[in-house]
Each structure stands twice: as structure tokens, then as C-alpha cells.
Coordinates of C-alpha atoms and ligand atoms in Angstrom, one line a residue:
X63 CA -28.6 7.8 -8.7
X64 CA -27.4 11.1 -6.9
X65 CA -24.6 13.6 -7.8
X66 CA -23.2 13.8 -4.4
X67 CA -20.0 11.5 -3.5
X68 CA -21.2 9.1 -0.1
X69 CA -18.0 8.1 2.0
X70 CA -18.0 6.1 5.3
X71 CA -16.3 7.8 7.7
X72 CA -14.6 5.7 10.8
X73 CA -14.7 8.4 13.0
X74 CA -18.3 9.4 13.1
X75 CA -19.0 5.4 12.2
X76 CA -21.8 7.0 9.4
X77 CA -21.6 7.4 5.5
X78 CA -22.6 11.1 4.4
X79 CA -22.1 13.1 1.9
X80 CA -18.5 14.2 0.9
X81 CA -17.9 17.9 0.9
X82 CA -14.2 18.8 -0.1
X83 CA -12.2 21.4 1.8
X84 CA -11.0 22.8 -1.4
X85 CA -12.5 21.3 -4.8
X86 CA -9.8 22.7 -6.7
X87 CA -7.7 20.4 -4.4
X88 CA -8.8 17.6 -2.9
X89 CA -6.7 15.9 -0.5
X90 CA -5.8 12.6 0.5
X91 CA -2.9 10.4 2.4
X92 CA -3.3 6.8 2.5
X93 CA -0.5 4.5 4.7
X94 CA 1.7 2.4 2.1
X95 CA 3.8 -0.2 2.5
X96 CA 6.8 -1.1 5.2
X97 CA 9.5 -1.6 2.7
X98 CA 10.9 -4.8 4.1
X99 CA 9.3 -7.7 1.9
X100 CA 7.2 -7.9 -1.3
X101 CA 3.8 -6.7 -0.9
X102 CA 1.4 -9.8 -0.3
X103 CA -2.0 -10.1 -1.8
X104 CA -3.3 -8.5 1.3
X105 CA -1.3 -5.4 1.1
X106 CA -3.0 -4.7 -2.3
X107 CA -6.4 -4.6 -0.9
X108 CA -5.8 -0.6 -0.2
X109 CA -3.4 0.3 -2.7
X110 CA -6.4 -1.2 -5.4
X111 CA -9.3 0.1 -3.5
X112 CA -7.8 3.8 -2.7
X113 CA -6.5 3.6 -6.5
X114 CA -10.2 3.3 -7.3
X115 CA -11.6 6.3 -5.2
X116 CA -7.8 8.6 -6.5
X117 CA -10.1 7.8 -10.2
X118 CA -13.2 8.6 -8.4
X119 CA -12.5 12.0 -7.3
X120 CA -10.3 13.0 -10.3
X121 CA -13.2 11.9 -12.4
X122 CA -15.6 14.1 -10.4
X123 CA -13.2 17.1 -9.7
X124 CA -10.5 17.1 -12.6
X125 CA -7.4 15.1 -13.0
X126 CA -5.2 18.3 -12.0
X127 CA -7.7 18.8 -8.7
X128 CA -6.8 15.6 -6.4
X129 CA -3.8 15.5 -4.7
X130 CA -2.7 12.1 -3.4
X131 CA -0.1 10.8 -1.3
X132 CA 1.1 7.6 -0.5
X133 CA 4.5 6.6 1.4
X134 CA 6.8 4.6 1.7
X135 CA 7.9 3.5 5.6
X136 CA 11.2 2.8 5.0
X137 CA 12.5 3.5 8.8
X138 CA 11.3 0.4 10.5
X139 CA 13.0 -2.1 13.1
X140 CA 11.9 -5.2 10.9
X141 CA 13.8 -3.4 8.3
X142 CA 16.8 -3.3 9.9
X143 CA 17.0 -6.8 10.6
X144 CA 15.6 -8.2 7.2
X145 CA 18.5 -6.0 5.7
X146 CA 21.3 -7.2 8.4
X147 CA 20.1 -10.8 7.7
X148 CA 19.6 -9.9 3.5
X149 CA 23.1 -8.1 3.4
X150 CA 25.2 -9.5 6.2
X151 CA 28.4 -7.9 4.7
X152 CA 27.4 -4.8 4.2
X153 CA 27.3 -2.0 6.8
X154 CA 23.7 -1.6 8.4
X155 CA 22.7 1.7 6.6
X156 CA 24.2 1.1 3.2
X157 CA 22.4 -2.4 3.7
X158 CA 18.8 -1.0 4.9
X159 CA 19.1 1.6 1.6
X160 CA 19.9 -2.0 -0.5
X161 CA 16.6 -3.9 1.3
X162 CA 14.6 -1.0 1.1
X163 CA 15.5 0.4 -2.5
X164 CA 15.2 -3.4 -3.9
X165 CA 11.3 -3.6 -2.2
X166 CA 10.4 -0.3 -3.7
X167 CA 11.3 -0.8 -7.1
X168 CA 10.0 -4.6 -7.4
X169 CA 7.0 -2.8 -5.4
X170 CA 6.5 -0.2 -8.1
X171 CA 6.4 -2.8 -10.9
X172 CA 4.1 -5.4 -9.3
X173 CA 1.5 -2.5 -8.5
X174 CA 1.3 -1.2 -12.2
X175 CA 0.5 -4.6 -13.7
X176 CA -3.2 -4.0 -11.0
X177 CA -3.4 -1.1 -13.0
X178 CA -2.5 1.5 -10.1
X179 CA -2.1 5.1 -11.1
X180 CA 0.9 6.1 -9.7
X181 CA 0.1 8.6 -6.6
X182 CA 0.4 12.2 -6.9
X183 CA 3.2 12.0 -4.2
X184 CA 5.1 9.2 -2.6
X185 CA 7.0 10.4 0.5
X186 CA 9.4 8.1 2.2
X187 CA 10.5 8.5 5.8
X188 CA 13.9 8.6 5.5
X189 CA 13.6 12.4 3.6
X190 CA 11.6 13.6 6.0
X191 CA 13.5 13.3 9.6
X192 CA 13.7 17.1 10.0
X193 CA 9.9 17.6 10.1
X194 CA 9.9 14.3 12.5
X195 CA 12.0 16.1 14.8
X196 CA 10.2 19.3 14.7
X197 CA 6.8 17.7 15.1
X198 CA 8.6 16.2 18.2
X199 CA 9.8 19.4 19.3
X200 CA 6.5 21.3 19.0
X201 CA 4.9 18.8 20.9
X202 CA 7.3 18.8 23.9
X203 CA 6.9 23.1 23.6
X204 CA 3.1 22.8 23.7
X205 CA 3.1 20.0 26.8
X206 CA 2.0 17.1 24.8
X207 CA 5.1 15.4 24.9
X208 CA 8.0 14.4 27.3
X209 CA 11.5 13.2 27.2
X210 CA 12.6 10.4 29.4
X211 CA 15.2 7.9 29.0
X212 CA 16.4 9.4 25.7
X213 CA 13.0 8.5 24.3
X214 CA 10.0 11.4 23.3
X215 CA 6.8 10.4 24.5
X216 CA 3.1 11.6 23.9
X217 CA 1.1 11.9 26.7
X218 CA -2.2 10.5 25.7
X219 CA -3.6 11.9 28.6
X220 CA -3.3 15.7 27.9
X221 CA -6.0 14.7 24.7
X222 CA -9.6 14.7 25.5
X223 CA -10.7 12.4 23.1
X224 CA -7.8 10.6 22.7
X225 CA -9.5 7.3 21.1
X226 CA -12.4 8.5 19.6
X227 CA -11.8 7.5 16.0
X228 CA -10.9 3.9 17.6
X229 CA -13.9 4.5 19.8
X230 CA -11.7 3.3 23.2
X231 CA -12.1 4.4 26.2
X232 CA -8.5 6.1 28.1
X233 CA -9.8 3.5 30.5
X234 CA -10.1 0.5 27.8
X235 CA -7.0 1.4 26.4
X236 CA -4.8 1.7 29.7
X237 CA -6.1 -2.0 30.2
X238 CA -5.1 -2.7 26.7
X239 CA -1.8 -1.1 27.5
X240 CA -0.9 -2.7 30.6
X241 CA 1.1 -5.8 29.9
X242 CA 4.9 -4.8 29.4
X243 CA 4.7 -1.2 29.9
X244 CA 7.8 0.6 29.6
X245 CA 9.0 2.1 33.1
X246 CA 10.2 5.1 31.6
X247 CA 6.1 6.0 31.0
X248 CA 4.5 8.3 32.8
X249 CA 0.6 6.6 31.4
X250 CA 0.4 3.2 30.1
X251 CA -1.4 4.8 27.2
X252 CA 1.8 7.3 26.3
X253 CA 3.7 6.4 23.1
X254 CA 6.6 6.3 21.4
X255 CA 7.6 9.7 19.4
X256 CA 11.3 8.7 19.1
X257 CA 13.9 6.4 20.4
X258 CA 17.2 5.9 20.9
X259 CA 19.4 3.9 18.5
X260 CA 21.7 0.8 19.2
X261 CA 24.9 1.4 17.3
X262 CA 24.4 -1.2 13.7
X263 CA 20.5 0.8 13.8
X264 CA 20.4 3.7 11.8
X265 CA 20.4 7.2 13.6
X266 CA 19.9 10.5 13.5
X267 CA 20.2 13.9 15.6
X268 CA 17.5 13.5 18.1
X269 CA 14.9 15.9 19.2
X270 CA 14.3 17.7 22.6
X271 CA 18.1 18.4 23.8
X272 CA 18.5 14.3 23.5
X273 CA 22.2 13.7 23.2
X274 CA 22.3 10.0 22.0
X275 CA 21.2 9.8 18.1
X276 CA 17.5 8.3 17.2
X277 CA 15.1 6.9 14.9
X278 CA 11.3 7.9 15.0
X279 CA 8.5 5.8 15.6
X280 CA 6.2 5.0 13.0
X281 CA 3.5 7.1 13.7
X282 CA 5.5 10.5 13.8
X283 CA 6.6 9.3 10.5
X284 CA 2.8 9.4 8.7
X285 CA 2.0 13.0 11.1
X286 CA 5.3 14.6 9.3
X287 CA 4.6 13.3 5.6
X288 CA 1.1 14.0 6.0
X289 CA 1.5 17.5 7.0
X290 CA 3.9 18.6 4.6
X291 CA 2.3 17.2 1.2
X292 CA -1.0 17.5 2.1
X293 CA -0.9 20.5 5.2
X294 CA -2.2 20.6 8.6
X295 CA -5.8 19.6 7.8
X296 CA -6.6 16.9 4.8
X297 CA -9.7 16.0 3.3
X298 CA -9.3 11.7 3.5
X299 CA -7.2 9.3 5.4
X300 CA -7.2 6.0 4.3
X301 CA -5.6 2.8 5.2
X302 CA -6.4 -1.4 6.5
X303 CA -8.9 -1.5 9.3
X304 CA -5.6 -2.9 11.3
X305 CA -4.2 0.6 11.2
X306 CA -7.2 2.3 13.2
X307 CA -5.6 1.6 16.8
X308 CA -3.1 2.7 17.5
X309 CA -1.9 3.6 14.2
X310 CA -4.2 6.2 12.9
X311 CA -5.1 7.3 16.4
X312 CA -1.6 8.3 17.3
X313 CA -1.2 9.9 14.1
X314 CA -4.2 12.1 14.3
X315 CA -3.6 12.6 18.0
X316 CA 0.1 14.1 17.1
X317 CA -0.6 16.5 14.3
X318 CA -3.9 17.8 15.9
X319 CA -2.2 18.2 19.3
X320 CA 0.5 19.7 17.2
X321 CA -1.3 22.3 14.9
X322 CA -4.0 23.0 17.4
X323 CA -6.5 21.5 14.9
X324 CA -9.9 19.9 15.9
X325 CA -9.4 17.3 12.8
X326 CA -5.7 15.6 11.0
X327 CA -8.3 14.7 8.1
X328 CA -12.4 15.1 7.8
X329 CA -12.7 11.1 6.5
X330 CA -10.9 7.9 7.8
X331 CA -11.5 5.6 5.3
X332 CA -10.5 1.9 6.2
X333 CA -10.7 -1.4 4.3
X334 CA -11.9 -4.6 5.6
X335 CA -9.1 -7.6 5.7
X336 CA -8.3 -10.3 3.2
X337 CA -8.5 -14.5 3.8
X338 CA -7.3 -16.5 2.0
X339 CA -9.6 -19.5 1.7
X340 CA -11.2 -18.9 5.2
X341 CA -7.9 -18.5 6.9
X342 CA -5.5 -16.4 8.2
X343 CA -2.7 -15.6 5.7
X344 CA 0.5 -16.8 7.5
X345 CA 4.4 -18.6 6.4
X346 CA 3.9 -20.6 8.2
X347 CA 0.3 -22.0 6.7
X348 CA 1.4 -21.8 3.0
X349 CA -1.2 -19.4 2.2
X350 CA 0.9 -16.0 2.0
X351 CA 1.4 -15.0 -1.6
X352 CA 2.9 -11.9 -2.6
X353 CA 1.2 -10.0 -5.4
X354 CA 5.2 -11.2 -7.3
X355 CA 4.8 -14.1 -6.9
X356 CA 0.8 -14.6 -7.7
X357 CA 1.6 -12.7 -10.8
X358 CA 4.7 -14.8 -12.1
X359 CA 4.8 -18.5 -10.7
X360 CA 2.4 -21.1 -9.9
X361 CA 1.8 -20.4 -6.2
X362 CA -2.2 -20.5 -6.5
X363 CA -4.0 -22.4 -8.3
X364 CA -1.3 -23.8 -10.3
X365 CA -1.1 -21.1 -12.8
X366 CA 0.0 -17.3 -12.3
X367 CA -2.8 -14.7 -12.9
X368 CA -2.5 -11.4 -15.0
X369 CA -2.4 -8.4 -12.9
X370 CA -5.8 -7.1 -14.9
X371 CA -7.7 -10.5 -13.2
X372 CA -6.2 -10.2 -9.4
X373 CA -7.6 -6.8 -9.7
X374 CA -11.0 -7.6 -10.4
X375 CA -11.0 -9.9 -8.3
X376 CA -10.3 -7.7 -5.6
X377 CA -13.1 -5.4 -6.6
X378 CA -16.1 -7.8 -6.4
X379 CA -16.4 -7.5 -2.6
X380 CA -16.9 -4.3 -1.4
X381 CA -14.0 -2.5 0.3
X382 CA -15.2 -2.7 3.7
X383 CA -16.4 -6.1 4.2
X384 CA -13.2 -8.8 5.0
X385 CA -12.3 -10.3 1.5
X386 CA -12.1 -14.1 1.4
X387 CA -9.5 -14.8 -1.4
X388 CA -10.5 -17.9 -3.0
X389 CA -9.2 -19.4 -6.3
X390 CA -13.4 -20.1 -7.5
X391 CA -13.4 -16.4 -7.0
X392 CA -10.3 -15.4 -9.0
X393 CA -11.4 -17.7 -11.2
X394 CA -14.4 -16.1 -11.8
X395 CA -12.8 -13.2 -12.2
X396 CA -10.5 -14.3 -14.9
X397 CA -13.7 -15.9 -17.1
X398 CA -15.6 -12.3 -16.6
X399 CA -12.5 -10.0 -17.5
X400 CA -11.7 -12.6 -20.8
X401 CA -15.2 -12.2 -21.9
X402 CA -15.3 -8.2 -21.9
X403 CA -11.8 -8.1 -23.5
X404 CA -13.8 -10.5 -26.2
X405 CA -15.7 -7.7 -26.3
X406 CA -14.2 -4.5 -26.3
X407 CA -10.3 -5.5 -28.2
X408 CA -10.5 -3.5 -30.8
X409 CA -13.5 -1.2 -30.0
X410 CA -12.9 2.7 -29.5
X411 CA -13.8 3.9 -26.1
X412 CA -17.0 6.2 -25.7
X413 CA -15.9 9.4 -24.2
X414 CA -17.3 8.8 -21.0
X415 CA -17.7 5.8 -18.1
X416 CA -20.5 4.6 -17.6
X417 CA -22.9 6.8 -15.7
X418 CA -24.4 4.4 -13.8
X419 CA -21.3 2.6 -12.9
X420 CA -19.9 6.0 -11.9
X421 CA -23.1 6.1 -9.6
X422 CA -21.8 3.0 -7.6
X423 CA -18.8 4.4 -6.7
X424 CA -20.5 7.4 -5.4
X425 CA -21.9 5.6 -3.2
X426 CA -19.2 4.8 -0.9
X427 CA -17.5 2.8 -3.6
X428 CA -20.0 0.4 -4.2
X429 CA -17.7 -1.8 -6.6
X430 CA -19.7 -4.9 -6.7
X431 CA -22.6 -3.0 -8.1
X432 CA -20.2 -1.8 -11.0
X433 CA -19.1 -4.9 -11.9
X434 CA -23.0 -6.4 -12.1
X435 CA -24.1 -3.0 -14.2
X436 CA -20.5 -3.9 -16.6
X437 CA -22.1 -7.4 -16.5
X438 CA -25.5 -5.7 -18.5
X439 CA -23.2 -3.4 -20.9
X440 CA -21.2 -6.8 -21.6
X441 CA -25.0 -8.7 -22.3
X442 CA -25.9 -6.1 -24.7
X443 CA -22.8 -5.5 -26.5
X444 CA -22.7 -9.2 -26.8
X445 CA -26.0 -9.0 -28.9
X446 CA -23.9 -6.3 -31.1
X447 CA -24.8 -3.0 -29.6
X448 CA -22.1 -1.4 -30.6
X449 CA -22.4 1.4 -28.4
X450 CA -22.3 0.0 -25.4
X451 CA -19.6 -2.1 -26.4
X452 CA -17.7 1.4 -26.4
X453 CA -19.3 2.4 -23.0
X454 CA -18.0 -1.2 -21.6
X455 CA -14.3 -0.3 -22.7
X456 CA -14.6 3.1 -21.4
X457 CA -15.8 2.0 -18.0
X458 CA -13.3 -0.9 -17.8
X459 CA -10.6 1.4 -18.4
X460 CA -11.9 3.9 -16.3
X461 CA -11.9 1.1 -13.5
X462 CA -8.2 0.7 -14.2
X463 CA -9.2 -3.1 -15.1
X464 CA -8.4 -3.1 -18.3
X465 CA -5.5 -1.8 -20.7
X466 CA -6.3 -3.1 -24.9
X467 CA -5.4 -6.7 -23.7
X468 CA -6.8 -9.3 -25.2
X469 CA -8.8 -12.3 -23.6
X470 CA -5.7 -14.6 -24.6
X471 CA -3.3 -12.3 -23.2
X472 CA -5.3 -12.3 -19.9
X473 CA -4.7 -16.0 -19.4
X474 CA -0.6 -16.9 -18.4
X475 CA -0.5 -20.4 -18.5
X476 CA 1.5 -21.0 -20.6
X477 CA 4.2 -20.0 -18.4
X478 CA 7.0 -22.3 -16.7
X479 CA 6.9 -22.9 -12.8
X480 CA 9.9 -20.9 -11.5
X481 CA 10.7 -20.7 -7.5
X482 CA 10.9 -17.6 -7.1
X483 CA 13.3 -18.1 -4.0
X484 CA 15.5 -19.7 -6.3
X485 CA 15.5 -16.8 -8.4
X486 CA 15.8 -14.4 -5.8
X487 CA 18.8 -16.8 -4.3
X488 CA 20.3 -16.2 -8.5
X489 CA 20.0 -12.7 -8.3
X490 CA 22.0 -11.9 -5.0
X491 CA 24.8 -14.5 -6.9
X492 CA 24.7 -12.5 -9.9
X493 CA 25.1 -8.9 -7.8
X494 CA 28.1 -10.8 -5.9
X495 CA 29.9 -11.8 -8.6
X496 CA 29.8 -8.6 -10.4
X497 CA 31.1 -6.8 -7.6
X498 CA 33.4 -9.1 -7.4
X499 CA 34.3 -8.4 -11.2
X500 CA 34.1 -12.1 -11.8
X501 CA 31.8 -11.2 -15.3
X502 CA 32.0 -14.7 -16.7
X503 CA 30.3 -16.0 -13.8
X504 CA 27.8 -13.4 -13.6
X505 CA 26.7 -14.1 -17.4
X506 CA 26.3 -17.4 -16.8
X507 CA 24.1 -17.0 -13.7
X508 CA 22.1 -14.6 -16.4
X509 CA 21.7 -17.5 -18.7
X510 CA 20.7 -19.5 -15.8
X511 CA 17.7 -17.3 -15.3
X512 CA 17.0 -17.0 -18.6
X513 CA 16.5 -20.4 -19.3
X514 CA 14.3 -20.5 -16.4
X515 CA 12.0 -18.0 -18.6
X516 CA 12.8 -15.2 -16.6
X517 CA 13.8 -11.9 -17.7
X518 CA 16.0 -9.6 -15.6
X519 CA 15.7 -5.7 -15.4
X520 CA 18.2 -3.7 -13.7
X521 CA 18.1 -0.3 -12.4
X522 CA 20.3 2.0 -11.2
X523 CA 19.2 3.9 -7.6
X524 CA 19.3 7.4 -8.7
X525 CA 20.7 8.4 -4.7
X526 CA 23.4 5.5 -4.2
X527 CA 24.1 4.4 -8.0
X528 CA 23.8 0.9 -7.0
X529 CA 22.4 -1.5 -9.2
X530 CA 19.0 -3.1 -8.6
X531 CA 17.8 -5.9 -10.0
X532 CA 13.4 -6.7 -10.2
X533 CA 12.3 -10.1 -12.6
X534 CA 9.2 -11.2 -14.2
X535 CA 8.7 -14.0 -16.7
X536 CA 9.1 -13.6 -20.8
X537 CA 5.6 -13.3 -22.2
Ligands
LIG702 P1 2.0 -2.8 6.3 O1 3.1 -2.9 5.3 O2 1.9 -4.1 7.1 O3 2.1 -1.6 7.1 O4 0.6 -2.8 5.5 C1 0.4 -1.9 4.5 C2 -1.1 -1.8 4.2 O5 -1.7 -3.1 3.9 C3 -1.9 -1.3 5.5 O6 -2.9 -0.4 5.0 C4 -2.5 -2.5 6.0 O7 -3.7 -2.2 6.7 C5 -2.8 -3.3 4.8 N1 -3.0 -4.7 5.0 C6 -2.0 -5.6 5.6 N2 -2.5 -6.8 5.6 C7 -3.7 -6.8 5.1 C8 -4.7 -7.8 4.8 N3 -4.5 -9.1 5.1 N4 -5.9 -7.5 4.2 C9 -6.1 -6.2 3.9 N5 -5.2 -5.2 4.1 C10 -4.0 -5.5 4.7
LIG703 ZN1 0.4 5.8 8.4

């Protein structure tokens, strides 16, 4: 077992030895959500597995020595029409602050019960236009960017290595690039910086003298956040091996092009995809759960599983291979995690995880390898060694997989099957008629739900003072 942290890095395609740019603050931005729907089972693949490496480092370099940002993408064309088609009555940006501020809030609750620390930082695009548009400016000033037809474009071509973290070729990626290209390009390869804005999309001033009023490009929006939590060089990037090209390539290419830095971050970190029983996760399959809905109905498996088990689950393949997300496998999970709470309930935590456990994770975040070596504390503390019964709790905790329940609590069955479309459809009744003042109908959509099992917890949006409404079932 070594002392030294190993990470895989995507952009030298090697795992080596971490070495932080400041220890007394280490550094890292990882790509959250698009604000637009609830967070499927496959968006929780990064938010567990960067969680995991946020308890890593703050393990190995003090709570108060990581700094971690993750954001919210909350400017975003499917936004705009989830919330026109969500909120048809309302007006487009009051709407998109409704959609978005709804997602964020049931997004926030769904992520806790994995046991998810909550980030140091969580920038959201919409507060941070200004360093968009300077970003786009100081790109223009330097050369690497151009205005034409109201939009800002990069010009991939004044980059040298412009695709080396995706390891393209220009020549690869102008084949890539040629179907549909935009006429206002100058390179197939150029993107987006910032567009123009259809009246009903929201807007702002634009950069580079452009009259008509603009929204960024998604890209520009990780460049600006990045750089001003986390400054002009980082220590880890992290995100879904779906985000390398062109996400994380325009990204790095912008904010290096625009601090004349030779790195945006020393390690790309990316996790491998999720299945869902050996296929695709799609609508239009029946296989697309949302981390809600897996949590509080009956969607898999006919039974909803605690948050403690779907995170477990997610653990025991290692973050870079795909994930095939089967129910023998959650199931699995669900027996181990009810066995050590058997175990630990009532036990005081050592002091300490589990060295050797922590050794696992230093090597690139070998989880699979933790969960056999808790598999060895659980043997032993099974034959009443009570010490490692208190290194088992310890570890478990320090996994974020486990939080004093106990093996009964870890099993919901005996919940009620709720649609949660119906209850969604309840909701946005209940939020009518209240605004309509009509309170006796509103109470008695309330009892609806409540009958249904479901408990109701509003929220006011500290910004608009609108009311917003997340649900989970009565335990
Ligand atoms: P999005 O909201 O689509 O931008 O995705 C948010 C994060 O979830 C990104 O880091 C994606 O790479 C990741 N992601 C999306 N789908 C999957 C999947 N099926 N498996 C693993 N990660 C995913
Ligand atoms: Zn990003």
C-alpha cells in the first residue's frame, strides 16, 4: 500500500502520482447537471464517484484544504422549452427560473439521501454572464475569437493542440464537423462562444460590440465558473466520459487561449457510462429512472431502494469501466449494506477509516477493492471482534455509505406504488389553485397526496419568493 494518491489522467491517457498545486488548497471543478429534468440514475454516476475522491483528498489534505466546485447549467436551449412547455402561462424567463429552481431543489434532496457532501461551491450560469462576456471579449482581443452573424466564435485553428485531451486530429475533427456546418464559420471546427437570442429566449447584453442581446454557449459557461472559484489553473477536472469532446476540449481550449496558460487543469478525470440491463437508457425503452423516482416508487424491481443501497451499488464497479445497472446487482448491494448495518447499529466508530480501504482509493479510486476489504472487516466483526466492528462503521461512514441506519431501515418495501407523474401532475394543481386563492381546493389536492403516502415540502426561492414544492414518501 503506498502513501502517494494515483489518478488517471485523460489527457496524458496514464495514471501517476497526484501532486497538488497547492496542498493547502486543492482544487477541483466537476460539470453538474443541466437543470431541466430530474437527475437519472446515470447522472449520479459522477456526482457519487467525484463525492468519493471530494472525501479522498479532504481525508488526505484536511477538510478545510479542498476546494470543490460543482454547477449548475441552468442556461440551456432544452431549458427553455421544457419550461415554455412546463409553464405555458408564464412569461419565458420568470418560467425558465420556475423549471430550473424546481430541478435544483428536488436535485439537492435526491443527492443527499446517496450520501453526497454538499460541494464547496455550486456556481450556476445564470450569476455568472459578466465573466462569460469577458471571457468572450478577451478572446476576440487576443485573436482567438471572431464575431460574425451576431454570434462569437472560437477559432479552433489558432490552437496547436486543439484536441489533444480528446486525442483528435484538426483533420478528424473537421470530418467530424462537416455535416451542417454553420455558414457563418470561418473552420468547420470553430465553435459557439455566444449567440443571439429569439425574443421568448432569455438574453442578455452581448459581447464584442454585438447589438442584438445573447445567451452563451455551454462551454463558455464551465471556462467562466471555473476560473473564478477555482482561478486560471486547477488541480482536477472531472466529469462523464461523454463530456471529453467537445465539451471539455472547448472548455480547456477557451480558458487556456484566454489566460495564456499551457493547462485549464493538471487532471481530467472522466467516468465510464451506465446500462441499464445491457442497454441504452432511453423514454422511449422504459429503462430511464431518475434517482426520484428509484428512490420513492416502484419503477425497478418492484420496490424503491434507500439512497444508502443505490449508492453502493454504484461503487462496486470501478469508476472508469461502463456500469451495467442491473437489479441482481442492486440487489446485492442492498443484502451487503443490511448485513454491515447488522453489524455496526449501535457500535462507536474507531477514529479512523480503514487504512487499507483508504489504500484503494489511492489508487485511482479503486472502490471495488474497498468494498471486498469492508467485506473482511464485516467477516471478523461478525465473529465478535469488536474492534473492527468499529473500523467497519468508520470506513462505511467515511465512504458516505452509511449514516446510523439500521438493516430494516435500509429496506422500503413497505412503501405504496405512487406514479410519480401523477404526483407531479397534483403538484402543479395545487400551485394553480393557490395562486388562484382557491385554498379549499388546494387543501384537498394536499389530502389527495397525502393519502397517496406522500409528503409535501415546500420552499420558498430565496431570489423570486416563489414557492417550490419537492415530495418523497412518509417513512
Ligand atoms: P448532463 O446533465 O447531461 O449534462 O449530464 C450531467 C453529468 O452526468 C455529466 O457529467 C454526464 O457525463 C453524466 N452522465 C450523463 N449520462 C450518463 C450515463 N448514462 N452514465 C454516466 N454518466 C452520465
Ligand atoms: Zn462543464
Amino acid at each position: 500500500m503506498s502513501d502517494t494518491l494515483y489518478l488517471y489522467n485523460t489527457l496524458t491517457r496514464q495514471k501517476a502520482p497526484f501532486a497538488p498545486i497547492d496542498a493547502a488548497n486543492v482544487r477541483m471543478y466537476v460539470c453538474g447537471p443541466t437543470v431541466y429534468d430530474l437527475a437519472h440514475i446515470g447522472n449520479a454516476r459522477p456526482i457519487i464517484v467525484f463525492d468519493v475522491l471530494f472525501r479522498l483528498l479532504r481525508h488526505i489534505y484536511g477538510a478545510d484544504h479542498v476546494t470543490y466546485a460543482r454547477n449548475i447549467t441552468d442556461v440551456d436551449d432544452k431549458i427553455n422549452a421544457r419550461a415554455a412547455e412546463r409553464f405555458p402561462k408564464l412569461p419565458p424567463v420568470k418560467a425558465i427560473r420556475k423549471l430550473t429552481e424546481e430541478t435544483v431543489t428536488q436535485f439537492h434532496a435526491d443527492i443527499a439521501s446517496l450520501g453526497v457532501l454538499e460541494p464547496t461551491v455550486e456556481p450556476r450560469a445564470t450569476e455568472h454572464i459578466a465573466e462569460m462576456v469577458a471571457l468572450c471579449d478577451t478572446l476576440i482581443a487576443k485573436g482567438h475569437a471572431y464575431v460574425a452573424a451576431d454570434h462569437v466564435l472560437f477559432d479552433a485553428t489558432t490552437m496547436p493542440d486543439y484536441g489533444k485531451l480528446a486525442n483528435r486530429t484538426l483533420d478528424e475533427m473537421e470530418a467530424g464537423a462537416r455535416v451542417d456546418v454553420a455558414p457563418y464559420k470561418k473552420n468547420s471546427t470553430d465553435f459557439v462562444l455566444w449567440k443571439p437570442s429569439e425574443p421568448g429566449q432569455p438574453a442578455w447584453p452581448s459581447p464584442g460590440g454585438i447589438i442584438t442581446a445573447g445567451r452563451p454557449g455551454w462551454h463558455i459557461e464551465c471556462s467562466a465558473m471555473a476560473g473564478k472559484h477555482l482561478g486560471e489553473v486547477f488541480d482536477i477536472h472531472g466529469g462523464g466520459i461523454d463530456l471529453v469532446f467537445p465539451h471539455h476540449e472547448n472548455e480547456l481550449a477557451q480558458s487556456r487561449c484566454a489566460h495564456g496558460t499551457d493547462v485549464m487543469a493538471n487532471v481530467w478525470m472522466h467516468n465510464g457510462f451506465l446500462q441499464v440491463e445491457g442497454e441504452k437508457m432511453s423514454k422511449s425503452v422504459g429503462n430511464f429512472f431518475s434517482i426520484h423516482e428509484l428512490q420513492e416508487t416502484e419503477v425497478f424491481g418492484k420496490q424503491p431502494w434507500h439512497g444508502r443501497v443505490l449508492r453502493f451499488a454504484m461503487l462496486s464497479t470501478h469508476y472508469r469501466q461502463p456500469i451495467d445497472w442491473t437489479l441482481e446487482r442492486v440487489m446485492q448491494a442492498k443484502n451487503a449494506l443490511q448485513e454491515f448495518a447488522g453489524l455496526v447499529h449501535g457500535v462507536t466508530a474507531a477514529t479512523n477509516p480503514n487504512p487499507d480501504v483508504v489504500g484503494a482509493l489511492r489508487d485511482d479510486l479503486n472502490t471495488p477493492s474497498a468494498i471486498s476489504i469492508l467485506h473482511g472487516l464485516a467477516k471478523s466483526a461478525k465473529r465478535g471482534d469488536a474492534a473492527k466492528a468499529a473500523d467497519l462503521r468508520a470506513t462505511l461512514e467515511f465512504l458516505g455509505l452509511y449514516g446510523g441506519e439500521t438493516a430494516a431501515e435500509l429496506s422500503l418495501q413497505k412503501f405504496a406504488q405512487v406514479d410519480a407523474k401523477q404526483v407531479y401532475a397534483l403538484i402543479d394543481q395545487r400551485l394553480e389553485a393557490r395562486k388562484n386563492k382557491d385554498f379549499k381546493e388546494s387543501d384537498r389536492i394536499r389530502d389527495e397526496i397525502s393519502a397517496m403516502g406522500v409528503v409535501l415540502k415546500d420552499a420558498k426561492d430565496p431570489k423570486t419568493g416563489e414557492i417550490v414544492t419537492t415530495w418523497e414518501m412518509k417513512r
